[in-house]
Tab-separated table of C-alpha atoms in Angstrom:
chain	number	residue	atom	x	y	z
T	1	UNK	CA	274.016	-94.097	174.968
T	2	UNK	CA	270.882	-93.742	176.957
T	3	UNK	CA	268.907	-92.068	174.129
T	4	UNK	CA	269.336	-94.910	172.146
T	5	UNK	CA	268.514	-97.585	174.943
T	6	UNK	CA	265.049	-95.258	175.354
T	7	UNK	CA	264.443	-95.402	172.009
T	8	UNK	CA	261.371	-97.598	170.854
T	9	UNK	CA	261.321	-99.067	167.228
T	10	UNK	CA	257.438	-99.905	166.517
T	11	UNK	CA	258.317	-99.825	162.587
T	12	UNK	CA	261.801	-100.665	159.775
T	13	UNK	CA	261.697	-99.563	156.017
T	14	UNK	CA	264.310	-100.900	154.495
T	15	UNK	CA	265.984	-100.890	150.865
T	16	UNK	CA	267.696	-103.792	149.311
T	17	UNK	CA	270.457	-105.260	151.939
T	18	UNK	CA	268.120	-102.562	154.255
T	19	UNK	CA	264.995	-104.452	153.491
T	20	UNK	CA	266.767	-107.887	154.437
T	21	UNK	CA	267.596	-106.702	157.975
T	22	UNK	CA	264.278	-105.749	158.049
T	23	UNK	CA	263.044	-109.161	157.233
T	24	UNK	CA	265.607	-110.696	159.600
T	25	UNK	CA	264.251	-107.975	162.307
T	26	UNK	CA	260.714	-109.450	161.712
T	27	UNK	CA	261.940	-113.087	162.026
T	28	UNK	CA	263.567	-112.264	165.199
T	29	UNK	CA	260.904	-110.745	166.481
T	30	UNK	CA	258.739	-113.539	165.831
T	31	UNK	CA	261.059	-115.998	167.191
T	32	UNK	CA	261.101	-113.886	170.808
T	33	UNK	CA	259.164	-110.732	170.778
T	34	UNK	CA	259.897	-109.439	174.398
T	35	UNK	CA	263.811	-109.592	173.290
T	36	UNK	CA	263.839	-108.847	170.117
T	37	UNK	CA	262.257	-105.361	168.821
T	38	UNK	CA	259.243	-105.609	171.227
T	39	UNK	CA	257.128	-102.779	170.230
T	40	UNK	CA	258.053	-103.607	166.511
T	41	UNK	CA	254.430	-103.113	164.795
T	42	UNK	CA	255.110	-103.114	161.061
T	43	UNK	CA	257.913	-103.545	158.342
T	44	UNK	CA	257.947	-102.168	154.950
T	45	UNK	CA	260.797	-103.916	152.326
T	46	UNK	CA	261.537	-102.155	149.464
T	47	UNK	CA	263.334	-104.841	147.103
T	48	UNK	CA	263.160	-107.218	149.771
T	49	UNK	CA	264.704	-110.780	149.025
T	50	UNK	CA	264.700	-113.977	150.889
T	51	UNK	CA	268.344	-115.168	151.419
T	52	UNK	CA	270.155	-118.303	153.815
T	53	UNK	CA	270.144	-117.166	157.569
T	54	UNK	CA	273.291	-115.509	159.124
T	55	UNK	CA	275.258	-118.386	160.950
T	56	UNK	CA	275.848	-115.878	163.922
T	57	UNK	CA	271.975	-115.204	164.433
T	58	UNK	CA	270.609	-117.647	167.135
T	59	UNK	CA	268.309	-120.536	165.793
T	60	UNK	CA	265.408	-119.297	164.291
T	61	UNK	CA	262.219	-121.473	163.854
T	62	UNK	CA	260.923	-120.831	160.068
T	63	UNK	CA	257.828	-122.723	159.892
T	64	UNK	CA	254.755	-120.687	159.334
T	65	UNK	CA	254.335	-117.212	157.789
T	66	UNK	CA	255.329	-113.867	159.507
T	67	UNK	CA	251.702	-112.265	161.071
T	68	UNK	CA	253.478	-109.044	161.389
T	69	UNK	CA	252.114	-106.690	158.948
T	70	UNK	CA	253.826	-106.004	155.821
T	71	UNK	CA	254.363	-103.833	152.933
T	72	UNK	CA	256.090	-104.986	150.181
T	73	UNK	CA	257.634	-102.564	146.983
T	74	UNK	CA	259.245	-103.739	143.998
T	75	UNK	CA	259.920	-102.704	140.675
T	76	UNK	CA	258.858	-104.611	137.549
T	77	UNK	CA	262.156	-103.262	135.577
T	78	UNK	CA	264.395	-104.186	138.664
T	79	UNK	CA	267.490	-106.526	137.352
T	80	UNK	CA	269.491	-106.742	140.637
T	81	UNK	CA	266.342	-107.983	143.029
T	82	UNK	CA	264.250	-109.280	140.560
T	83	UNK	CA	260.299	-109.129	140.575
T	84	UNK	CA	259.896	-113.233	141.406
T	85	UNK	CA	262.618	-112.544	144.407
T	86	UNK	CA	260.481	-109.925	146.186
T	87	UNK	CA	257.229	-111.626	145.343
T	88	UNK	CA	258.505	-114.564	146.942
T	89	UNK	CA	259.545	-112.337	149.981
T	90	UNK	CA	256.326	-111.403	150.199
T	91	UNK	CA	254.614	-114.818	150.658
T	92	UNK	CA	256.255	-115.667	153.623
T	93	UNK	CA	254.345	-113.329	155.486
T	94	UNK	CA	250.253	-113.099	156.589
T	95	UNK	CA	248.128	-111.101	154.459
T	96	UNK	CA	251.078	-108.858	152.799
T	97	UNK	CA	250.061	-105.497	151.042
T	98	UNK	CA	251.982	-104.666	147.673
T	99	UNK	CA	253.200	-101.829	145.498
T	100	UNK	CA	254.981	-102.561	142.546
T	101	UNK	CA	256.071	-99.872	140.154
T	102	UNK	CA	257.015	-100.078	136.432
T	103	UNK	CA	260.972	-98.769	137.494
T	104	UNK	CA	263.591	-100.626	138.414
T	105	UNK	CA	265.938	-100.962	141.919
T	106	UNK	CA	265.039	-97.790	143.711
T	107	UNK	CA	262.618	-96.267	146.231
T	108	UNK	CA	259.372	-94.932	144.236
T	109	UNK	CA	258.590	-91.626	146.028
T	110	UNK	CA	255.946	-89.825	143.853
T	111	UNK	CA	252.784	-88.375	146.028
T	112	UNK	CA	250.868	-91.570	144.921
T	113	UNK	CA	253.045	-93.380	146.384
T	114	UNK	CA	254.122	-91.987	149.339
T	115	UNK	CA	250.444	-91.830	150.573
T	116	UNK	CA	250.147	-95.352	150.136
T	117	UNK	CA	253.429	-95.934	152.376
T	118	UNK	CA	251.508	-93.222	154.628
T	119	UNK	CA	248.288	-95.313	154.405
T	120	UNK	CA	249.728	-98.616	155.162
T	121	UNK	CA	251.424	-97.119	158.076
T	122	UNK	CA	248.087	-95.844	159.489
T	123	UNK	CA	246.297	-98.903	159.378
T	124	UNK	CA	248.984	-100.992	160.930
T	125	UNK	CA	249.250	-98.450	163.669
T	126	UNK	CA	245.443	-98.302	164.177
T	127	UNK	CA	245.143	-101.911	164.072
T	128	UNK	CA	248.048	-102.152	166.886
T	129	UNK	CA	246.207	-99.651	169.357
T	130	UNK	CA	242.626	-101.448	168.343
T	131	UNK	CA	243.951	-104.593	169.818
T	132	UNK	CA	245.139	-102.977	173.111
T	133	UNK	CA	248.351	-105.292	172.544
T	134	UNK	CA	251.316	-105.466	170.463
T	135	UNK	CA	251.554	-107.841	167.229
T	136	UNK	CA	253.225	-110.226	169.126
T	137	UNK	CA	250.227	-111.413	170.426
T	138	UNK	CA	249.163	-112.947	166.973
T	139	UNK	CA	252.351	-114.237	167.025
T	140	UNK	CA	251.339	-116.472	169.960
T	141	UNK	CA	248.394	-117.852	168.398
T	142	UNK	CA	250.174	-118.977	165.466
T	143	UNK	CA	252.732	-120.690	167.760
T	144	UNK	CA	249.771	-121.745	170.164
T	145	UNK	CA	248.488	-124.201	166.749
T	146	UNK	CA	249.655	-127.797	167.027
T	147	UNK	CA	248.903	-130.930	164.442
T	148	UNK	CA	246.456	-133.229	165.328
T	149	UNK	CA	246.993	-136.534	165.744
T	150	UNK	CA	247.447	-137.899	162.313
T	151	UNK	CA	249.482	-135.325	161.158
T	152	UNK	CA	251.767	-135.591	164.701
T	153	UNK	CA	252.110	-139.215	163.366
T	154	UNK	CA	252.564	-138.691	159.562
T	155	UNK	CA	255.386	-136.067	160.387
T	156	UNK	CA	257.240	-138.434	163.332
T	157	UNK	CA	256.998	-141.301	160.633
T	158	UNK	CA	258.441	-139.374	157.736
T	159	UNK	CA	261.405	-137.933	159.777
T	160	UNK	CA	262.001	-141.418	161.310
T	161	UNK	CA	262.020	-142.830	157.299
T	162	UNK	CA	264.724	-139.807	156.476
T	163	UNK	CA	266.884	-141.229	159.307
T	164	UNK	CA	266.738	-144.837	158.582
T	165	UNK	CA	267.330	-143.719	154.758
T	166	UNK	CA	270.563	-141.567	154.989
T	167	UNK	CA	273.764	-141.815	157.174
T	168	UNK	CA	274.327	-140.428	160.464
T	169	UNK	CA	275.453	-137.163	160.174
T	170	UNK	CA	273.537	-136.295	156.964
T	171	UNK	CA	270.439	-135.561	158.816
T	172	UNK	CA	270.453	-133.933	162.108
T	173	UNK	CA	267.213	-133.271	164.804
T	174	UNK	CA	267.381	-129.669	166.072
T	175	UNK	CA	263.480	-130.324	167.847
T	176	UNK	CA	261.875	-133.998	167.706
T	177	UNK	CA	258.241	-131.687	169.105
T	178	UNK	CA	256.525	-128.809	167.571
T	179	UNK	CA	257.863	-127.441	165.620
T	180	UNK	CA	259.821	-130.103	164.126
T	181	UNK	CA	262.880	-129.032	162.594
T	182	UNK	CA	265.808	-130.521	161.468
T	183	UNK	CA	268.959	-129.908	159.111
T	184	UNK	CA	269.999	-132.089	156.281
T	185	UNK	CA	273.490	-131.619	154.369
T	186	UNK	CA	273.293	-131.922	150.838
T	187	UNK	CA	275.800	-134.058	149.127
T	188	UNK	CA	276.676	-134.748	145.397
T	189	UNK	CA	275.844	-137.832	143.661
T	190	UNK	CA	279.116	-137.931	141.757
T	191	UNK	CA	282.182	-135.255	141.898
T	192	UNK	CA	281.690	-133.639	138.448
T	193	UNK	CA	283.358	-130.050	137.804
T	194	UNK	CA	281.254	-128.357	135.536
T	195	UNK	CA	278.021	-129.131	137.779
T	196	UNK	CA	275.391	-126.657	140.001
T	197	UNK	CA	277.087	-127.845	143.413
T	198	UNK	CA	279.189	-124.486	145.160
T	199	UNK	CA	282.591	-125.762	146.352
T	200	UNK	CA	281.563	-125.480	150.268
T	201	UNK	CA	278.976	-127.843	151.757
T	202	UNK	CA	275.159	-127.033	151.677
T	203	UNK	CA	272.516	-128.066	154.119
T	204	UNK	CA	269.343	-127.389	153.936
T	205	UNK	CA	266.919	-126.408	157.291
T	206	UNK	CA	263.919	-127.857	156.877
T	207	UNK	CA	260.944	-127.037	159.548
T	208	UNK	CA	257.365	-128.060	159.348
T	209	UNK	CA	254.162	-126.016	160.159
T	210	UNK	CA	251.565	-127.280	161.888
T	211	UNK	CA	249.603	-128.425	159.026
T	212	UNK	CA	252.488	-130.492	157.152
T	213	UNK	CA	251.860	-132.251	155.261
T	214	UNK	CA	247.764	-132.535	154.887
T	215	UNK	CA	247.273	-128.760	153.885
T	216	UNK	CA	250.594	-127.217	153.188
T	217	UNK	CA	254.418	-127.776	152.167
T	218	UNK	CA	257.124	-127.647	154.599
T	219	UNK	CA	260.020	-124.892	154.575
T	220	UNK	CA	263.447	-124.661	153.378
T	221	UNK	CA	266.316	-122.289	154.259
T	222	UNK	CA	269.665	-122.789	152.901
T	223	UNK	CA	272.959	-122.962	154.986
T	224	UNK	CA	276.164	-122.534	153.673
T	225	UNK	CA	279.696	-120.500	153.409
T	226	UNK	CA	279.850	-119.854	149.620
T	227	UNK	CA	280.171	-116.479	148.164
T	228	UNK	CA	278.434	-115.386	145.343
T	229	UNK	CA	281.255	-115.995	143.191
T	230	UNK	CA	281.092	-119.667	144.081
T	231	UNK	CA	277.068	-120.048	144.389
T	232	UNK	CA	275.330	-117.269	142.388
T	233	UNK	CA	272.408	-115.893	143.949
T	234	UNK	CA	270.439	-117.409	140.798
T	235	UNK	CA	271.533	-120.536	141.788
T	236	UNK	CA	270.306	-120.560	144.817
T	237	UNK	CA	267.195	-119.165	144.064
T	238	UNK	CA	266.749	-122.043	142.090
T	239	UNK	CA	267.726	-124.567	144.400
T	240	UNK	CA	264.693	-122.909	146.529
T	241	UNK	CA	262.506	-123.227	143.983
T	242	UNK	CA	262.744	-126.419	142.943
T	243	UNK	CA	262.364	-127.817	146.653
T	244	UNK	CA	258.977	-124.992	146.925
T	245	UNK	CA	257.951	-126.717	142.971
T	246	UNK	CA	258.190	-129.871	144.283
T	247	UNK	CA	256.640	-129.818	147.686
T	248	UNK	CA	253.404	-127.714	146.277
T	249	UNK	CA	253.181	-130.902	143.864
T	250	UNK	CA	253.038	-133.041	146.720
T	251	UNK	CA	250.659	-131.265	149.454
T	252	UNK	CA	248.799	-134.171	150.861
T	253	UNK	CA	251.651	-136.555	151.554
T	254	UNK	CA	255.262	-136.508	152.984
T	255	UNK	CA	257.358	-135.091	150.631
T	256	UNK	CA	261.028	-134.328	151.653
T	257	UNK	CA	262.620	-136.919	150.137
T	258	UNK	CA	261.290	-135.711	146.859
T	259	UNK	CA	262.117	-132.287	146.984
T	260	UNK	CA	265.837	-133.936	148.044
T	261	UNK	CA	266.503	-136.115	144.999
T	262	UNK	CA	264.597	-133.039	142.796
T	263	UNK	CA	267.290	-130.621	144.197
T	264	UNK	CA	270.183	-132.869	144.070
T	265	UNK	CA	269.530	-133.814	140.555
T	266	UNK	CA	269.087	-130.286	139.921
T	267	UNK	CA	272.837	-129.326	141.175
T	268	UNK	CA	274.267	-132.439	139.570
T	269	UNK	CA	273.612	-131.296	136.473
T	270	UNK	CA	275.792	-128.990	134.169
T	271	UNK	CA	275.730	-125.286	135.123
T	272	UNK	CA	273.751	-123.705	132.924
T	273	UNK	CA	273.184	-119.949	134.932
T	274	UNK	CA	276.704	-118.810	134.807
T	275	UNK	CA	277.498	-115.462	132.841
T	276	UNK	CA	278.746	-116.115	129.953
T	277	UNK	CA	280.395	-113.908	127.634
T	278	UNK	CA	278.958	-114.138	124.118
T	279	UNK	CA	281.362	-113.083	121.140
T	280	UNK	CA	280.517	-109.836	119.253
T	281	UNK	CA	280.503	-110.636	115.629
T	282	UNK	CA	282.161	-107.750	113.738
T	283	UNK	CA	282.368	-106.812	109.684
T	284	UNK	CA	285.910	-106.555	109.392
T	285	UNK	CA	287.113	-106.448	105.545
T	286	UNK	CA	289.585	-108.972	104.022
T	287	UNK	CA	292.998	-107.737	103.049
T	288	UNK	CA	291.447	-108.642	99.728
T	289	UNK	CA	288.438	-106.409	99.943
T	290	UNK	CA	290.965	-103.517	101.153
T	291	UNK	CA	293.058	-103.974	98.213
T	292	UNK	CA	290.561	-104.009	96.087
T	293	UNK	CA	288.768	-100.384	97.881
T	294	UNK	CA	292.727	-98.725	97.266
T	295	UNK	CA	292.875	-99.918	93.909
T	296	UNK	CA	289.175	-98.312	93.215
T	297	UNK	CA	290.359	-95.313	94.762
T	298	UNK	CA	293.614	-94.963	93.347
T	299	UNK	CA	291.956	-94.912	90.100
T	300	UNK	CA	288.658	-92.829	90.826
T	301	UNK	CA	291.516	-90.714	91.286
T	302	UNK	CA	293.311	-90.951	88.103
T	303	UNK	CA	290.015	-90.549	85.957
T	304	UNK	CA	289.255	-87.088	87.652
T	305	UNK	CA	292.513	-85.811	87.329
T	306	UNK	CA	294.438	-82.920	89.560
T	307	UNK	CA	291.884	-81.105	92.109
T	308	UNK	CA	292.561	-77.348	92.184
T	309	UNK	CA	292.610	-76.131	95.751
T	310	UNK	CA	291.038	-72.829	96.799
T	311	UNK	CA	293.523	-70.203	98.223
């Protein structure tokens, strides 16, 4: 209706599958901030996680963290988003402010912490009408940041190495300029049942800031079709980490092919985070022992003789 086309959305908390729109939202936003959510100013995630991009959102670049400000809330008991998932949330944006409670996967709402969303909220809206101009503009000097000219040629030489190394179709440009980005499918070393590898096909996204690879580490997004049934979460969490793991190891040089033979030897191998059902162990007598309690019994019995019953 025309409320709702009037309505202006300068800030999303969201919960859970909530706080991953909201993280989408922000990634949108930074992508093309006079289409998407243009007066967005802030975003709070509340068991936030990082997940694989929706195939039906358009292409997003990834490279760089999120300037938009950001408050992050997470609980230390929390089983389904764990504490490492939102913390890693977290790190992909500028400067992020934190609460973390000792509870597990809910919203905290005590007066403590409500004045700290309350806080937060103030000081991203003060800091919005300060500047005379919306986030966005931040956004522009991030994107406004280009390599230099040894790191233009260090990236161009690595990408042009990744080509000559794998076949055509495993590795595909989606921008040869800044930012370059490109995706590369992941395939198994040998068809083994038993192993990490998800029945559909995986390719990774793999974008470079500005500063790859002299100061910092490219970054990764996962693309595929798999449920969680077929590629548990923890899996893929994993597969993130080890490619994260191996390009902080290797800040300085090119390091993509690396984090490739790291992750692919990582899925080869034998599944080890599946949940498995571990026997319960229980005392259950032998026939033998059971006799043997009946025979006491029967003559524990005997010794005492008839037992008079009250009327």
């Amino acid at each position: 209706g025309q409320q709702e086309q009037n309505v202006e959305i300068i800030g999303i908390l969201g919960f859970s599958q909530g706080a991953r729109f909201a993280h989408l939202a922000a990634l949108l936003h930074q992508e093309d901030p006079s289409e998407w959510f243009p007066n967005l100013t802030f975003v709070i995630l509340v068991a936030g996680y990082d997940a694989p991009l929706p195939n039906e959102l358009p292409p997003i670049n990834t490279a760089g963290k999120i300037p938009l400000p950001s408050f992050h809330v997470w609980g230390l008991g929390d089983k389904l988003i764990t504490p490492d998932q939102s913390l890693a949330l977290s790190e992909l944006y500028v400067e992020p402010k934190t609460l973390i409670h000792d509870g597990n996967h809910y919203v905290p709402t005590k007066a403590p912490q409500i004045q700290q969303y309350i806080d937060f909220i103030a000081c991203a809206m003060e800091a919005h009408v300060t500047t005379g101009a919306n986030v966005s503009s931040s956004v522009a000097k991030v994107s406004a940041q280009l390599p230099d000219e040894e790191t233009t040629a260090m990236q161009e030489e690595e990408i042009e190495a990744l080509e000559a190394i794998f076949f055509e179709g495993e590795i595909e440009i989606k921008s040869s300029s800044f930012p370059r980005n490109y995706l590369m499918k992941l395939l198994p070393t040998e068809e083994e049942e038993g192993s990490n590898w998800p029945p559909r096909p995986l390719t990774l996204q793999i974008s470079y800031p500005f500063n790859y690879p002299l100061e910092a580490k490219p970054d990764f997004r996962l693309i595929h079709d798999n449920n969680v049934y077929e590629f548990p979460s923890k899996r893929a969490e994993n597969t993130l980490k080890i490619l994260r793991e191996t390009a902080e190891a290797e800040i300085g040089m090119p390091s993509v092919l690396s984090c490739i033979y790291a992750v692919k030897e990582y899925l080869d191998s034998p599944a080890t985070d599946t949940n498995a059902e571990i026997p319960v162990q229980r005392n259950i007598p032998s026939k033998d022992e059971d006799e043997q309690e009946n025979e006491q019994d029967l003559s524990t019995s005997s010794q005492m003789g008839p037992q008079k019953t009250s009327p």
